[in-house]
Coordinates of C-alpha atoms and ligand atoms in Angstrom, one line a residue:
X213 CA 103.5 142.8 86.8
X214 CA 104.3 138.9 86.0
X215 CA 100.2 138.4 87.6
X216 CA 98.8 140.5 84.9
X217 CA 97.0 139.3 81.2
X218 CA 98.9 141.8 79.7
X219 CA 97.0 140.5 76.4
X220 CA 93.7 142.7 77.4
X221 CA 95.9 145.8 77.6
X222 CA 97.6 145.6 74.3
X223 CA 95.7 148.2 72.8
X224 CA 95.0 150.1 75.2
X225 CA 99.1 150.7 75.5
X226 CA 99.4 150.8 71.9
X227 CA 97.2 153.7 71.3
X228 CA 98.5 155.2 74.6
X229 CA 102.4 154.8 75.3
X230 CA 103.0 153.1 71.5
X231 CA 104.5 149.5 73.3
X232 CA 105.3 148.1 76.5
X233 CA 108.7 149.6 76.6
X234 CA 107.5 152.9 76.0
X235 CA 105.0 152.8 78.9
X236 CA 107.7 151.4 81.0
X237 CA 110.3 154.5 80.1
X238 CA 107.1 157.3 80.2
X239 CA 106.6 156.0 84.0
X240 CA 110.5 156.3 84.8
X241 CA 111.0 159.8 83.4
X242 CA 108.0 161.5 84.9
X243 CA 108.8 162.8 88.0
X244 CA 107.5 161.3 90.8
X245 CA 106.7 161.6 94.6
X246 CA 107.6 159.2 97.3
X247 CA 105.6 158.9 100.3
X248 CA 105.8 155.4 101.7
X249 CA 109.3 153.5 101.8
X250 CA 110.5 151.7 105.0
X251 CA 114.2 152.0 104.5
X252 CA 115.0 148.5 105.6
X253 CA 112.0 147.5 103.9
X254 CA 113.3 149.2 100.6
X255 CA 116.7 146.9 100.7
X256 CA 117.1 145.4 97.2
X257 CA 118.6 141.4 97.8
X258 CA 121.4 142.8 96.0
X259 CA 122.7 145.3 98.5
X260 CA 121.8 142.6 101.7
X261 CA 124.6 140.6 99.7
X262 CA 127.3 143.4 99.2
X263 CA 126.8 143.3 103.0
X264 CA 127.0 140.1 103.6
X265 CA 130.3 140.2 101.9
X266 CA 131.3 143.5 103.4
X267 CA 130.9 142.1 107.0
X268 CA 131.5 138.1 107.0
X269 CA 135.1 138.2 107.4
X270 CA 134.8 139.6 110.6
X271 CA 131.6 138.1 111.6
X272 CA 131.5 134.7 110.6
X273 CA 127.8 133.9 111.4
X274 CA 127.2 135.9 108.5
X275 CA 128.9 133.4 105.6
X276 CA 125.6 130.9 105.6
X277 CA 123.3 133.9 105.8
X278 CA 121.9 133.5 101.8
X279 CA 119.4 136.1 100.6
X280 CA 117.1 133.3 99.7
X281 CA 114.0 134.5 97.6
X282 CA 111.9 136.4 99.9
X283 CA 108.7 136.1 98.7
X284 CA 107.6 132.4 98.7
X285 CA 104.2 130.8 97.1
X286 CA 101.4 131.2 99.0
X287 CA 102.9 134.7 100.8
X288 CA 100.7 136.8 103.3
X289 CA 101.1 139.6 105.6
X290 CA 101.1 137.1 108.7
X291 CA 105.0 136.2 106.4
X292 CA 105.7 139.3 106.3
X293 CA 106.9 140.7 109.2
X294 CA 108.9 138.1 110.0
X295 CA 111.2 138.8 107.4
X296 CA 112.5 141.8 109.3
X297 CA 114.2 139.6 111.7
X298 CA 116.6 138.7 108.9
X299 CA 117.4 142.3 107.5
X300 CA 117.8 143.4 110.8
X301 CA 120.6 141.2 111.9
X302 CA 122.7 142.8 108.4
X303 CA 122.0 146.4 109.2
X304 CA 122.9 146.2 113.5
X305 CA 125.2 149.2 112.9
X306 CA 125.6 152.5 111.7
X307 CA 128.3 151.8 108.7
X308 CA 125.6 149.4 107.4
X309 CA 122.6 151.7 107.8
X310 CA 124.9 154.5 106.0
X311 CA 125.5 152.0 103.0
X312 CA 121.7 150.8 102.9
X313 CA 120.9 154.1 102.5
X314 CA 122.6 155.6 100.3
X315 CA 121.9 152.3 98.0
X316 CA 118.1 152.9 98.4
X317 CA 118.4 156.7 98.2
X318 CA 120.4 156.6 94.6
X319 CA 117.7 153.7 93.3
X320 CA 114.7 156.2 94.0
X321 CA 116.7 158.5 92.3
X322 CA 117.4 156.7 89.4
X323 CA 113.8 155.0 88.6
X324 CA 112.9 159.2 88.6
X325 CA 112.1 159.8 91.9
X326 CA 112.4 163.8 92.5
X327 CA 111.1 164.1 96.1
X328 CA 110.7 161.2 98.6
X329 CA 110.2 161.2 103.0
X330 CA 111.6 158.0 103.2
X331 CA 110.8 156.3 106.8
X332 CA 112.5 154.6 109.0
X333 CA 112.0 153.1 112.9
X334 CA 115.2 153.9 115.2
X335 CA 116.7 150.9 116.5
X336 CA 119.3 150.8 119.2
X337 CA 122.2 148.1 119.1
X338 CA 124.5 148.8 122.4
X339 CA 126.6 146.5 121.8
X340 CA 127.7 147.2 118.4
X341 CA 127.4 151.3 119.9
X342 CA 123.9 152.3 117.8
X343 CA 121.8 154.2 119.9
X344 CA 118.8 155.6 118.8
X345 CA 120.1 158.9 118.1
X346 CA 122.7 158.2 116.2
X347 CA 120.3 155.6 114.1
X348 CA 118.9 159.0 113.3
X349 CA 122.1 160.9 112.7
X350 CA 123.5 158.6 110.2
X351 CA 120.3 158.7 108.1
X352 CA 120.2 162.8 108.2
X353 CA 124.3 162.7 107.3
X354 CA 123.6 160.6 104.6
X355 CA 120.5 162.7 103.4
X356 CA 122.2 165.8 103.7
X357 CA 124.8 164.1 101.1
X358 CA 122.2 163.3 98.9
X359 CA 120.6 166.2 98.8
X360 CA 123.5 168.2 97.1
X361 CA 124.3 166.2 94.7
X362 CA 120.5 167.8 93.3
X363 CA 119.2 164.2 91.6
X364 CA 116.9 164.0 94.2
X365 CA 115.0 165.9 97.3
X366 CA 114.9 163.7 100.6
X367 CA 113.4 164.5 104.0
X368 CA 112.9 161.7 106.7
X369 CA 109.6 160.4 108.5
X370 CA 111.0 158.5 112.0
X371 CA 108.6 155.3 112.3
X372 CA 107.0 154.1 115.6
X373 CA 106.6 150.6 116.0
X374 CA 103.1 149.6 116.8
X375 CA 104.1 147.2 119.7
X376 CA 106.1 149.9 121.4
X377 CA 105.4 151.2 124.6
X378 CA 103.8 154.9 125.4
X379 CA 107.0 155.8 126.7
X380 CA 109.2 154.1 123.8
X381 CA 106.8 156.1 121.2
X382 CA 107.6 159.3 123.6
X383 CA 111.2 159.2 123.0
X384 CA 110.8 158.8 118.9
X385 CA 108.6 161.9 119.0
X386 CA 111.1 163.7 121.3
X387 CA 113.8 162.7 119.1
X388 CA 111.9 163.8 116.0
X389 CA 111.3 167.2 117.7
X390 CA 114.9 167.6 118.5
X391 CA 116.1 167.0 114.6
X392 CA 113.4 168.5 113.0
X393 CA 115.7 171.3 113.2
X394 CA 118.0 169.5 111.0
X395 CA 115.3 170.8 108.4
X396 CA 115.4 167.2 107.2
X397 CA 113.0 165.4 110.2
X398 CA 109.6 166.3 108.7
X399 CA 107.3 163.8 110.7
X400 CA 106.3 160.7 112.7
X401 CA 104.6 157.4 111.4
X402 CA 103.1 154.6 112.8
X403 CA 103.9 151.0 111.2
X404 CA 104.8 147.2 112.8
X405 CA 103.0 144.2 112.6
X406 CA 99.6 144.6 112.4
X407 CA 98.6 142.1 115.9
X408 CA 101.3 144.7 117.7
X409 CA 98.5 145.8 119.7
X410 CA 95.5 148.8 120.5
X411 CA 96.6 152.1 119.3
X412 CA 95.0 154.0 121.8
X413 CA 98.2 153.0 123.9
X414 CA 100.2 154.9 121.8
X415 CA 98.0 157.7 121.0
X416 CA 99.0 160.4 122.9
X417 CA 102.4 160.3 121.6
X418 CA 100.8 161.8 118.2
X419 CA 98.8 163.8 119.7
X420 CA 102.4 165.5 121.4
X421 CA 104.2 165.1 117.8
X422 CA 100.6 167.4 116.2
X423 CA 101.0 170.2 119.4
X424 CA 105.2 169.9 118.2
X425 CA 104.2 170.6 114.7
X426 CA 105.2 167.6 113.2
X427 CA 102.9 165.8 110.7
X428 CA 101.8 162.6 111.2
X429 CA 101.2 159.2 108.5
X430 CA 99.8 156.6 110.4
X431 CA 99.3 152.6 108.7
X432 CA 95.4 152.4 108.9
X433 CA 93.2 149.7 108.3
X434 CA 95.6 147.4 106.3
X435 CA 93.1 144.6 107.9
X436 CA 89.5 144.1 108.4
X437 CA 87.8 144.3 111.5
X438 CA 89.7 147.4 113.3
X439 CA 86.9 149.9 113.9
X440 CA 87.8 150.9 117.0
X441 CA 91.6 151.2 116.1
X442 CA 90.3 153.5 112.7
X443 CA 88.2 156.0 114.8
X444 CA 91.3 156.3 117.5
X445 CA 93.5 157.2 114.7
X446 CA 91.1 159.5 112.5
X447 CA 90.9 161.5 116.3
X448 CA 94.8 162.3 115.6
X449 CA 94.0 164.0 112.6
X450 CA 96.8 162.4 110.7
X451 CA 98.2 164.1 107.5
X452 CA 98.4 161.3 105.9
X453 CA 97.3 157.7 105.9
X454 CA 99.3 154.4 104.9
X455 CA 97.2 151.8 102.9
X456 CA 93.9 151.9 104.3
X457 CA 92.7 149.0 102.4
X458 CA 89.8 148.3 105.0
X459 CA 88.9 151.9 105.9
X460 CA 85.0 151.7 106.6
X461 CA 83.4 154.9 103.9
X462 CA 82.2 156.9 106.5
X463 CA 86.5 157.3 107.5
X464 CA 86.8 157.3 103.8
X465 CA 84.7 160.2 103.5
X466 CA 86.6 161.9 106.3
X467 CA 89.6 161.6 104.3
X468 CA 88.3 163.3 101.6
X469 CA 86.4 165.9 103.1
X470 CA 89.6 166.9 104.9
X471 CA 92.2 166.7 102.0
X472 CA 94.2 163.6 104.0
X473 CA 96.1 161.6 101.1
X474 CA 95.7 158.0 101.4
X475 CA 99.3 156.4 100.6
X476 CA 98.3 153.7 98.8
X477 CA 100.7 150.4 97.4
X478 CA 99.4 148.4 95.1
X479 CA 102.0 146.1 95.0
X480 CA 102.6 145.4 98.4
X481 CA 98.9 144.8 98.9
X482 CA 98.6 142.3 96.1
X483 CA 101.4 140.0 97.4
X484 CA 100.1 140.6 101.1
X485 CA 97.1 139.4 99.7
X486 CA 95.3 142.4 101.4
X487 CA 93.6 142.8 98.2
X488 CA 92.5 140.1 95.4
X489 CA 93.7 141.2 92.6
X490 CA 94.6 144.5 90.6
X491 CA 91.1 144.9 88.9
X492 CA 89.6 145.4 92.6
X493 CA 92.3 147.8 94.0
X494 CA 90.7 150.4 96.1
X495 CA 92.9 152.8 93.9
X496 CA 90.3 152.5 91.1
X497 CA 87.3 153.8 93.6
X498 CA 89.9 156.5 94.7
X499 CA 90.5 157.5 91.1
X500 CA 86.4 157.6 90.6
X501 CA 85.8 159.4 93.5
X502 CA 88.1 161.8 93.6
X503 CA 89.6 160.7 96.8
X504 CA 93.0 162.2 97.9
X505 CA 95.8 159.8 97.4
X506 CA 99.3 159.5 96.0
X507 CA 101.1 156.1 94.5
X508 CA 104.1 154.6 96.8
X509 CA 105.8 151.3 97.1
X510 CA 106.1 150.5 100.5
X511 CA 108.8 148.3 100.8
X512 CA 110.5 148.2 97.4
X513 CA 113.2 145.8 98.4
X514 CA 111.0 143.0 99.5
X515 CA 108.4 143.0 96.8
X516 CA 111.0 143.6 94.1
X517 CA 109.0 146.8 92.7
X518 CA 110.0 150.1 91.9
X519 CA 107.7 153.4 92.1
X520 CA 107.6 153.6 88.1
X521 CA 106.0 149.8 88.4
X522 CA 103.5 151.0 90.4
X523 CA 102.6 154.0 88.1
X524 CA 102.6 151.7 85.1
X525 CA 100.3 149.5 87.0
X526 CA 98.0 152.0 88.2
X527 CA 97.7 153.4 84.6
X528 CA 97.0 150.5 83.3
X529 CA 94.0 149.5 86.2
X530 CA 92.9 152.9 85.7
X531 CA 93.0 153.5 81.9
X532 CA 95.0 156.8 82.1
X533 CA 96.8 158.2 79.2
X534 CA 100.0 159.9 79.6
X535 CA 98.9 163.2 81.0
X536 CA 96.8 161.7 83.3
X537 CA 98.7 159.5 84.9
X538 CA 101.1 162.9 85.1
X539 CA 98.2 165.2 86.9
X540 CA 98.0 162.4 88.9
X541 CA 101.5 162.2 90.2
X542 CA 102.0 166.2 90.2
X543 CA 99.0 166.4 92.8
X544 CA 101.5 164.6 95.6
X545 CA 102.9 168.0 95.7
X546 CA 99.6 169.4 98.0
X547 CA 100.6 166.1 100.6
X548 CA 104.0 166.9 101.0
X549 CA 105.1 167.7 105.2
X550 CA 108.1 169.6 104.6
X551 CA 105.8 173.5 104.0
X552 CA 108.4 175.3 102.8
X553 CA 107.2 177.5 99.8
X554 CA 110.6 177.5 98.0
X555 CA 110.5 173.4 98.3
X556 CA 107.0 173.4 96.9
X557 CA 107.6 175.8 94.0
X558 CA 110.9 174.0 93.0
X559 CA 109.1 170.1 93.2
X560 CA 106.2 172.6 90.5
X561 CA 109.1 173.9 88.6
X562 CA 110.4 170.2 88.1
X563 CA 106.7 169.1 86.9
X564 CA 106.2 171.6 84.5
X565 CA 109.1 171.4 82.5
X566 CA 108.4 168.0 82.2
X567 CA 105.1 169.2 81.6
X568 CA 106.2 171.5 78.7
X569 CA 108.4 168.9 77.1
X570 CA 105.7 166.6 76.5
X571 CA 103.4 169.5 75.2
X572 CA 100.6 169.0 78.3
X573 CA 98.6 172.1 79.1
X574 CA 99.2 173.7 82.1
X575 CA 96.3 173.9 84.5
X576 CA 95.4 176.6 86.3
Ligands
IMP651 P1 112.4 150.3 109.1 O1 111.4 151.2 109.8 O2 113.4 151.1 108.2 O3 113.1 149.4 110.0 O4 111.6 149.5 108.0 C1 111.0 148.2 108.3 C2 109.8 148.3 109.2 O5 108.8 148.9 108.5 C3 109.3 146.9 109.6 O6 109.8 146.4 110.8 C4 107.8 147.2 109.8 O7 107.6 147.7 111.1 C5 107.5 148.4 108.9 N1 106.7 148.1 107.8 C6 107.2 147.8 106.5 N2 106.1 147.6 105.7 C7 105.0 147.6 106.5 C8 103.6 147.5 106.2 O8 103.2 147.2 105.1 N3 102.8 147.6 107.2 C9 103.2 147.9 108.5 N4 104.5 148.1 108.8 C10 105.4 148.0 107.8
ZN652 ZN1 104.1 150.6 105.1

């Protein structure tokens, strides 16, 4: 938000959410859907130091390891990935990937998050006795915890890594199928550094998760010039799709004509510099266009945002009074890969009470 003139949105806010503050608390009591959050990604500094602390006793390595400021001047993607190297070294086992996520579990919850399918990529640590599996495990123990407490709904995407191998990918879909019975395991995404490599090695794993009757998000065109990468992934027939800041219209159109939500994250594109600046976010054409998407954050802990920022933001891009900017969050609903009926009418039963309170009418 610091990159904005607020100055040409005064009125518009005043007339709208009465001041600043007002906008900001609208955007953390309406209920909202979470899409797109990489668990280690979604890490606030905060909880990398209670770790730190937690675990430097016994592993001294860990005393010099400051959480320095992790976006620097001048940031890109190219600096992003990197940063994963760091994170991954504080959560290497599963008592630390139990505390990170409950930590990022109860912050969606707080900023008025009433559904998420957070995502993570199983890791295996054999020395410190993390195999994949139980990566998996800890996540759906914690979940499960969550999930009674009734503040918020979780189900879990497992991530693929873009530079893994056909038969790496293989075992993540396997694993997926196996705990989808957990009724938490809801799909299979594809994410990593974007020079990981052709997708078409990994393709057929999708392909096996669709026949399984898992849904599939895949990252799409977060850079230019990946035309033959875009048309191998469109041939999936993903669910969903994860930026798609480059997507040529013709795949565009595809989305749309097919009902595929495009997970879009403003933030995380403007400090990736992926996209200039707010005024030319591809959300603005998706808003025009009618184009299927839903608002998400990406990596919360690393750009320092939270999903309510990224509704004020796209309210503000996109002019939106307060019960726009609510039709526009209840429509994540229709995107959501978990299909059960009684999960779909509770997440509308949520909406239109909030719906009620602030005297919207309902739409048919
Ligand atoms: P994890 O899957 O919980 O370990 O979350 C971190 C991982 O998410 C990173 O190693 C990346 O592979 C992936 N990731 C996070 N943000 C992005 C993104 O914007 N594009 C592609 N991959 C991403
Ligand atoms: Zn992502």
């Amino acid at each position: 938000m610091d990159k904005f003139d607020k100055s040409i949105y005064e009125d518009f806010v005043k007339e709208n959410y009465g001041s600043w503050e007002e906008f900001k608390q609208y955007c953390v009591e309406l209920p909202k859907i979470e899409f797109h959050a990489h668990l280690n990604g979604s890490i606030t500094p905060k909880t990398m130091n209670e770790l730190i602390e937690q675990r430097k006793g016994k592993e001294p390595d860990l005393a010099g390891f400051a959480v320095k400021k992790l976006i620097q001047p001048n940031f890109q993607l190219e600096d992003f990935f990197p940063l994963f190297n760091t994170v991954y070294r504080l959560t290497d086992n599963t008592e630390s990937i139990e505390y990170i996520t409950r930590n990022v579990l109860k912050e969606f919850a707080a900023d008025g998050v009433c559904y998420i399918e957070l995502r993570s990529t199983p890791r295996q640590n054999l020395e410190k006795g993390m195999k994949k599996k139980n990566y998996a495990e800890t996540l759906i123990s914690v979940i499960n915890e969550i999930n009674k407490k009734n503040d918020i709904i979780v189900r879990l995407i497992l991530s693929i890594d873009r530079k893994a191998s056909l038969e790496e990918a293989m075992e993540t879909v396997n694993l997926a199928i196996e705990l989808k019975s957990t009724g938490i395991v809801v799909g299979v995404d594809m994410c990593g550094n974007t020079n990981g490599g052709e997708f078409l090695r990994i393709k057929p794993a999708f392909h096996y998760a669709k026949k399984n009757n898992l849904s599939v998000t895949l990252h799409v065109a977060e850079i230019p010039n990946c035309r033959e990468d875009n048309l191998n992934m469109i041939e999936v027939s993903p669910n969903r799709m994860g930026h798609c800041t480059f997507l040529e219209d013709d795949l565009l159109k595809w989305a749309k004509d097919n009902n595929v939500a495009i997970e879009t994250c403003i933030t995380s594109n403007i400090i990736c510099r992926t996209v200039k600046s707010y005024d030319v976010h591809p959300c603005i054409e998706y808003m025009k266009n009618d184009q299927p998407f839903t608002i998400c954050t990406d990596d919360k802990g690393i750009f320092n945002c939270d999903l309510s920022d990224e509704y004020l933001i796209f309210g503000l891009i996109n002019k939106l009074n307060k019960k726009q900017l609510f039709e526009v969050s209840k429509r994540a609903i229709s995107y959501v890969m978990d299909n059960d009926i009684k999960l779909k009418k509770q997440l509308e039963t949520i909406y239109n009470n909030f719906s009620k309170k602030n005297g919207f009418l309902i739409e048919k």
